[in-house]
Amino acid sequence: MVYDLIIIGAGPAGITASVYAARKRINFLVISKDIGGQTAWSGDIENFTGYQFITGANLVSKFEEHMKKYKVPLKEEGVLELKKKGALISIKTNKDVYETKTAIVASGKHSKELGVPGEKEFKNKGVTYCATCDGPIFAGKDVAVIGGGNAGLDATLQLMKIAKHVHLINITPELTGDKIMQDKVEGAENVTILNDTRVTEVIGDKMVTGIKIKEKAKEKTLTLQGIFVEIGLMPNSDFAKELDKNEKGEIKINSSNETNVTGIFAAGDVTDIPAKQIIIAAGEGSKALLNAFSFLSRKK
Amino acid sequence: MAKNVKVYSTPTCPYCIKAKQFLKDNNIEFENIDVATNPEKAQEMVDKSGQMGVPVLEIDGKIITGFDKDAIKESLGI
């Protein structure tokens, strides 16, 4: 079967596109390993219009209800390859191969890794990428947060309430996150801020026991049990080899969400649009669908 | 006979919520253990699973780490 449209990803962009697609009654499919994307991992959300306060998990439940209402067809598979095949587009997943006339790439971003020895080996054995999820397990323990941006400060604010001590390790000369968060972190008795410092190795036996750091030329080992990596995000765009990307790996799009390949559109955090917000991703998903729909109408 | 199912979780982790919802959807009774408020149980979870991520499911003594739907289905025989 050839679909009219396949949407890759089910975060705010992909889900919004899917709701619009269902209302247009086109023959479409959503392929995504998970529902909610980064929104599911967000703590408190206070800037999504209509909700003065909602948690990420609850907003994702609302998204899911919306998808269910429109009976959006979903395949829980991982996309391995997206390529143009004649006039059609071919999408290979870990389970199957699909063909479609148009595609919307809305695959979002994932946490960037440190890329140091020991990190992979001790993933989930002390190394974690989600303070909101795993933070409480480190109650009363010594931990490190890596990253001085908003994500790092947010993790530090959560952890300083439960951990014994938090080492905030920041590669730049000063913290870069919002001033209001910096002030709270700087005022905390159980937080040590280490600026101009990089991580060189994660050490442990069965679980993490420490971390090696380098402050300019000075090397040091900290004894601790938990490492929270919050050093930014990487676009999930590796499978889209034929699409033009910027230096960050984000897919280049124009104001109509078109990529360099005819029939392939992109939306949300995986693209090179300047601001990454839930509400913007949702809006971009809607825009991408409307443009894909007019593309399909023109082809008929 | 009904299987003994425990879920070690934190209230904020999305995959814990999904795992619990999956069990509810399949009418499986389970005991939820909130490791955020119970450090002893958190340590028990780490000892049993050999890792520090949530959720961890224990189905009749068998440990499943993460929301691994296929492994959960197999252990429950559904």
PDB file of N, CA and C in Angstrom, chain A residues 216-271:
ATOM      1  N   LYS A 216      40.839  23.588  34.017  1.00  0.00           N
ATOM      2  CA  LYS A 216      41.984  24.074  33.223  1.00  0.00           C
ATOM      3  C   LYS A 216      43.016  22.946  33.137  1.00  0.00           C
ATOM      4  N   ALA A 217      44.187  23.077  33.792  1.00  0.00           N
ATOM      5  CA  ALA A 217      45.173  21.992  33.690  1.00  0.00           C
ATOM      6  C   ALA A 217      45.138  21.060  34.901  1.00  0.00           C
ATOM      7  N   LYS A 218      44.340  21.434  35.890  1.00  0.00           N
ATOM      8  CA  LYS A 218      44.336  20.696  37.154  1.00  0.00           C
ATOM      9  C   LYS A 218      43.372  19.505  37.103  1.00  0.00           C
ATOM     10  N   GLU A 219      43.877  18.302  37.325  1.00  0.00           N
ATOM     11  CA  GLU A 219      43.001  17.131  37.316  1.00  0.00           C
ATOM     12  C   GLU A 219      42.610  16.733  38.731  1.00  0.00           C
ATOM     13  N   LYS A 220      41.403  16.208  38.855  1.00  0.00           N
ATOM     14  CA  LYS A 220      40.884  15.904  40.180  1.00  0.00           C
ATOM     15  C   LYS A 220      39.888  14.749  40.069  1.00  0.00           C
ATOM     16  N   THR A 221      39.736  13.959  41.118  1.00  0.00           N
ATOM     17  CA  THR A 221      38.707  12.918  41.136  1.00  0.00           C
ATOM     18  C   THR A 221      37.709  13.226  42.252  1.00  0.00           C
ATOM     19  N   LEU A 222      36.426  13.218  41.915  1.00  0.00           N
ATOM     20  CA  LEU A 222      35.384  13.417  42.919  1.00  0.00           C
ATOM     21  C   LEU A 222      34.744  12.070  43.218  1.00  0.00           C
ATOM     22  N   THR A 223      34.524  11.778  44.488  1.00  0.00           N
ATOM     23  CA  THR A 223      33.832  10.558  44.872  1.00  0.00           C
ATOM     24  C   THR A 223      32.338  10.851  44.940  1.00  0.00           C
ATOM     25  N   LEU A 224      31.570  10.143  44.162  1.00  0.00           N
ATOM     26  CA  LEU A 224      30.119  10.353  44.153  1.00  0.00           C
ATOM     27  C   LEU A 224      29.406   9.161  43.525  1.00  0.00           C
ATOM     28  N   GLN A 225      28.075   9.140  43.646  1.00  0.00           N
ATOM     29  CA  GLN A 225      27.307   7.962  43.191  1.00  0.00           C
ATOM     30  C   GLN A 225      26.420   8.228  41.972  1.00  0.00           C
ATOM     31  N   GLY A 226      26.159   9.513  41.705  1.00  0.00           N
ATOM     32  CA  GLY A 226      25.244   9.801  40.599  1.00  0.00           C
ATOM     33  C   GLY A 226      25.767  10.886  39.682  1.00  0.00           C
ATOM     34  N   ILE A 227      25.568  10.734  38.376  1.00  0.00           N
ATOM     35  CA  ILE A 227      25.998  11.730  37.396  1.00  0.00           C
ATOM     36  C   ILE A 227      24.826  12.056  36.484  1.00  0.00           C
ATOM     37  N   PHE A 228      24.391  13.291  36.513  1.00  0.00           N
ATOM     38  CA  PHE A 228      23.256  13.726  35.693  1.00  0.00           C
ATOM     39  C   PHE A 228      23.779  14.562  34.536  1.00  0.00           C
ATOM     40  N   VAL A 229      23.637  14.047  33.331  1.00  0.00           N
ATOM     41  CA  VAL A 229      24.197  14.714  32.148  1.00  0.00           C
ATOM     42  C   VAL A 229      23.128  15.615  31.530  1.00  0.00           C
ATOM     43  N   GLU A 230      23.404  16.903  31.521  1.00  0.00           N
ATOM     44  CA  GLU A 230      22.432  17.886  31.004  1.00  0.00           C
ATOM     45  C   GLU A 230      23.173  18.880  30.131  1.00  0.00           C
ATOM     46  N   ILE A 231      23.761  18.389  29.031  1.00  0.00           N
ATOM     47  CA  ILE A 231      24.623  19.253  28.227  1.00  0.00           C
ATOM     48  C   ILE A 231      24.018  19.572  26.865  1.00  0.00           C
ATOM     49  N   GLY A 232      22.717  19.486  26.775  1.00  0.00           N
ATOM     50  CA  GLY A 232      22.059  19.882  25.536  1.00  0.00           C
ATOM     51  C   GLY A 232      21.505  18.705  24.759  1.00  0.00           C
ATOM     52  N   LEU A 233      21.051  18.997  23.568  1.00  0.00           N
ATOM     53  CA  LEU A 233      20.290  18.024  22.791  1.00  0.00           C
ATOM     54  C   LEU A 233      20.842  17.872  21.386  1.00  0.00           C
ATOM     55  N   MET A 234      20.591  16.700  20.809  1.00  0.00           N
ATOM     56  CA  MET A 234      21.016  16.414  19.433  1.00  0.00           C
ATOM     57  C   MET A 234      19.772  16.035  18.620  1.00  0.00           C
ATOM     58  N   PRO A 235      19.655  16.556  17.375  1.00  0.00           N
ATOM     59  CA  PRO A 235      18.490  16.197  16.565  1.00  0.00           C
ATOM     60  C   PRO A 235      18.506  14.722  16.157  1.00  0.00           C
ATOM     61  N   ASN A 236      17.314  14.107  16.131  1.00  0.00           N
ATOM     62  CA  ASN A 236      17.181  12.720  15.663  1.00  0.00           C
ATOM     63  C   ASN A 236      17.026  12.745  14.150  1.00  0.00           C
ATOM     64  N   SER A 237      18.115  12.990  13.449  1.00  0.00           N
ATOM     65  CA  SER A 237      18.019  13.182  11.997  1.00  0.00           C
ATOM     66  C   SER A 237      18.961  12.284  11.212  1.00  0.00           C
ATOM     67  N   ASP A 238      19.626  11.356  11.900  1.00  0.00           N
ATOM     68  CA  ASP A 238      20.612  10.502  11.211  1.00  0.00           C
ATOM     69  C   ASP A 238      20.004   9.669  10.087  1.00  0.00           C
ATOM     70  N   PHE A 239      18.739   9.246  10.263  1.00  0.00           N
ATOM     71  CA  PHE A 239      18.109   8.373   9.268  1.00  0.00           C
ATOM     72  C   PHE A 239      17.760   9.118   7.973  1.00  0.00           C
ATOM     73  N   ALA A 240      17.763  10.459   8.040  1.00  0.00           N
ATOM     74  CA  ALA A 240      17.361  11.259   6.871  1.00  0.00           C
ATOM     75  C   ALA A 240      18.605  11.752   6.142  1.00  0.00           C
ATOM     76  N   LYS A 241      19.303  10.830   5.502  1.00  0.00           N
ATOM     77  CA  LYS A 241      20.602  11.148   4.896  1.00  0.00           C
ATOM     78  C   LYS A 241      20.507  12.120   3.712  1.00  0.00           C
ATOM     79  N   GLU A 242      19.363  12.082   2.997  1.00  0.00           N
ATOM     80  CA  GLU A 242      19.270  12.912   1.786  1.00  0.00           C
ATOM     81  C   GLU A 242      18.865  14.358   2.081  1.00  0.00           C
ATOM     82  N   LEU A 243      18.518  14.644   3.324  1.00  0.00           N
ATOM     83  CA  LEU A 243      18.042  15.992   3.645  1.00  0.00           C
ATOM     84  C   LEU A 243      19.195  16.923   4.033  1.00  0.00           C
ATOM     85  N   ASP A 244      19.089  18.192   3.570  1.00  0.00           N
ATOM     86  CA  ASP A 244      20.086  19.200   3.941  1.00  0.00           C
ATOM     87  C   ASP A 244      19.938  19.544   5.414  1.00  0.00           C
ATOM     88  N   LYS A 245      21.081  19.645   6.090  1.00  0.00           N
ATOM     89  CA  LYS A 245      21.066  19.976   7.531  1.00  0.00           C
ATOM     90  C   LYS A 245      22.050  21.104   7.811  1.00  0.00           C
ATOM     91  N   ASN A 246      21.865  21.767   8.933  1.00  0.00           N
ATOM     92  CA  ASN A 246      22.833  22.784   9.345  1.00  0.00           C
ATOM     93  C   ASN A 246      23.960  22.133  10.153  1.00  0.00           C
ATOM     94  N   GLU A 247      24.864  22.952  10.707  1.00  0.00           N
ATOM     95  CA  GLU A 247      26.040  22.393  11.388  1.00  0.00           C
ATOM     96  C   GLU A 247      25.660  21.625  12.669  1.00  0.00           C
ATOM     97  N   LYS A 248      24.454  21.871  13.188  1.00  0.00           N
ATOM     98  CA  LYS A 248      24.019  21.128  14.381  1.00  0.00           C
ATOM     99  C   LYS A 248      23.328  19.807  14.021  1.00  0.00           C
ATOM    100  N   GLY A 249      23.153  19.574  12.715  1.00  0.00           N
ATOM    101  CA  GLY A 249      22.440  18.359  12.306  1.00  0.00           C
ATOM    102  C   GLY A 249      20.943  18.563  12.208  1.00  0.00           C
ATOM    103  N   GLU A 250      20.484  19.818  12.374  1.00  0.00           N
ATOM    104  CA  GLU A 250      19.053  20.115  12.256  1.00  0.00           C
ATOM    105  C   GLU A 250      18.669  20.211  10.779  1.00  0.00           C
ATOM    106  N   ILE A 251      17.479  19.697  10.445  1.00  0.00           N
ATOM    107  CA  ILE A 251      17.027  19.679   9.052  1.00  0.00           C
ATOM    108  C   ILE A 251      16.629  21.092   8.627  1.00  0.00           C
ATOM    109  N   LYS A 252      17.180  21.518   7.492  1.00  0.00           N
ATOM    110  CA  LYS A 252      16.865  22.864   6.994  1.00  0.00           C
ATOM    111  C   LYS A 252      15.477  22.863   6.355  1.00  0.00           C
ATOM    112  N   ILE A 253      14.652  23.826   6.752  1.00  0.00           N
ATOM    113  CA  ILE A 253      13.329  23.968   6.132  1.00  0.00           C
ATOM    114  C   ILE A 253      13.085  25.429   5.753  1.00  0.00           C
ATOM    115  N   ASN A 254      12.118  25.631   4.819  1.00  0.00           N
ATOM    116  CA  ASN A 254      11.700  27.001   4.514  1.00  0.00           C
ATOM    117  C   ASN A 254      10.438  27.326   5.315  1.00  0.00           C
ATOM    118  N   SER A 255       9.848  28.477   5.056  1.00  0.00           N
ATOM    119  CA  SER A 255       8.712  28.899   5.890  1.00  0.00           C
ATOM    120  C   SER A 255       7.479  28.034   5.664  1.00  0.00           C
ATOM    121  N   SER A 256       7.495  27.189   4.612  1.00  0.00           N
ATOM    122  CA  SER A 256       6.394  26.242   4.393  1.00  0.00           C
ATOM    123  C   SER A 256       6.755  24.828   4.864  1.00  0.00           C
ATOM    124  N   ASN A 257       7.790  24.715   5.697  1.00  0.00           N
ATOM    125  CA  ASN A 257       8.236  23.429   6.250  1.00  0.00           C
ATOM    126  C   ASN A 257       8.752  22.455   5.195  1.00  0.00           C
ATOM    127  N   GLU A 258       9.103  22.978   3.995  1.00  0.00           N
ATOM    128  CA  GLU A 258       9.640  22.081   2.961  1.00  0.00           C
ATOM    129  C   GLU A 258      11.133  21.870   3.179  1.00  0.00           C
ATOM    130  N   THR A 259      11.598  20.640   2.957  1.00  0.00           N
ATOM    131  CA  THR A 259      13.033  20.364   2.965  1.00  0.00           C
ATOM    132  C   THR A 259      13.536  20.480   1.525  1.00  0.00           C
ATOM    133  N   ASN A 260      14.810  20.134   1.315  1.00  0.00           N
ATOM    134  CA  ASN A 260      15.356  20.162  -0.042  1.00  0.00           C
ATOM    135  C   ASN A 260      14.797  19.051  -0.926  1.00  0.00           C
ATOM    136  N   VAL A 261      14.161  18.035  -0.341  1.00  0.00           N
ATOM    137  CA  VAL A 261      13.616  16.925  -1.127  1.00  0.00           C
ATOM    138  C   VAL A 261      12.098  17.105  -1.311  1.00  0.00           C
ATOM    139  N   THR A 262      11.653  17.112  -2.560  1.00  0.00           N
ATOM    140  CA  THR A 262      10.234  17.315  -2.869  1.00  0.00           C
ATOM    141  C   THR A 262       9.374  16.256  -2.181  1.00  0.00           C
ATOM    142  N   GLY A 263       8.338  16.705  -1.484  1.00  0.00           N
ATOM    143  CA  GLY A 263       7.425  15.779  -0.820  1.00  0.00           C
ATOM    144  C   GLY A 263       7.791  15.482   0.620  1.00  0.00           C
ATOM    145  N   ILE A 264       9.011  15.831   1.019  1.00  0.00           N
ATOM    146  CA  ILE A 264       9.409  15.616   2.418  1.00  0.00           C
ATOM    147  C   ILE A 264       9.410  16.950   3.165  1.00  0.00           C
ATOM    148  N   PHE A 265       8.593  16.996   4.208  1.00  0.00           N
ATOM    149  CA  PHE A 265       8.468  18.185   5.047  1.00  0.00           C
ATOM    150  C   PHE A 265       9.067  17.855   6.419  1.00  0.00           C
ATOM    151  N   ALA A 266       9.338  18.892   7.213  1.00  0.00           N
ATOM    152  CA  ALA A 266       9.846  18.632   8.572  1.00  0.00           C
ATOM    153  C   ALA A 266       9.282  19.680   9.517  1.00  0.00           C
ATOM    154  N   ALA A 267       9.188  19.304  10.794  1.00  0.00           N
ATOM    155  CA  ALA A 267       8.570  20.199  11.775  1.00  0.00           C
ATOM    156  C   ALA A 267       9.115  19.973  13.177  1.00  0.00           C
ATOM    157  N   GLY A 268       9.179  21.036  13.948  1.00  0.00           N
ATOM    158  CA  GLY A 268       9.516  20.936  15.368  1.00  0.00           C
ATOM    159  C   GLY A 268      11.011  20.988  15.644  1.00  0.00           C
ATOM    160  N   ASP A 269      11.410  20.398  16.766  1.00  0.00           N
ATOM    161  CA  ASP A 269      12.786  20.547  17.255  1.00  0.00           C
ATOM    162  C   ASP A 269      13.851  19.925  16.356  1.00  0.00           C
ATOM    163  N   VAL A 270      13.459  19.028  15.467  1.00  0.00           N
ATOM    164  CA  VAL A 270      14.454  18.409  14.572  1.00  0.00           C
ATOM    165  C   VAL A 270      14.870  19.374  13.453  1.00  0.00           C
ATOM    166  N   THR A 271      14.132  20.489  13.307  1.00  0.00           N
ATOM    167  CA  THR A 271      14.416  21.442  12.226  1.00  0.00           C
ATOM    168  C   THR A 271      15.264  22.611  12.717  1.00  0.00           C
TER     169      THR A 271
END
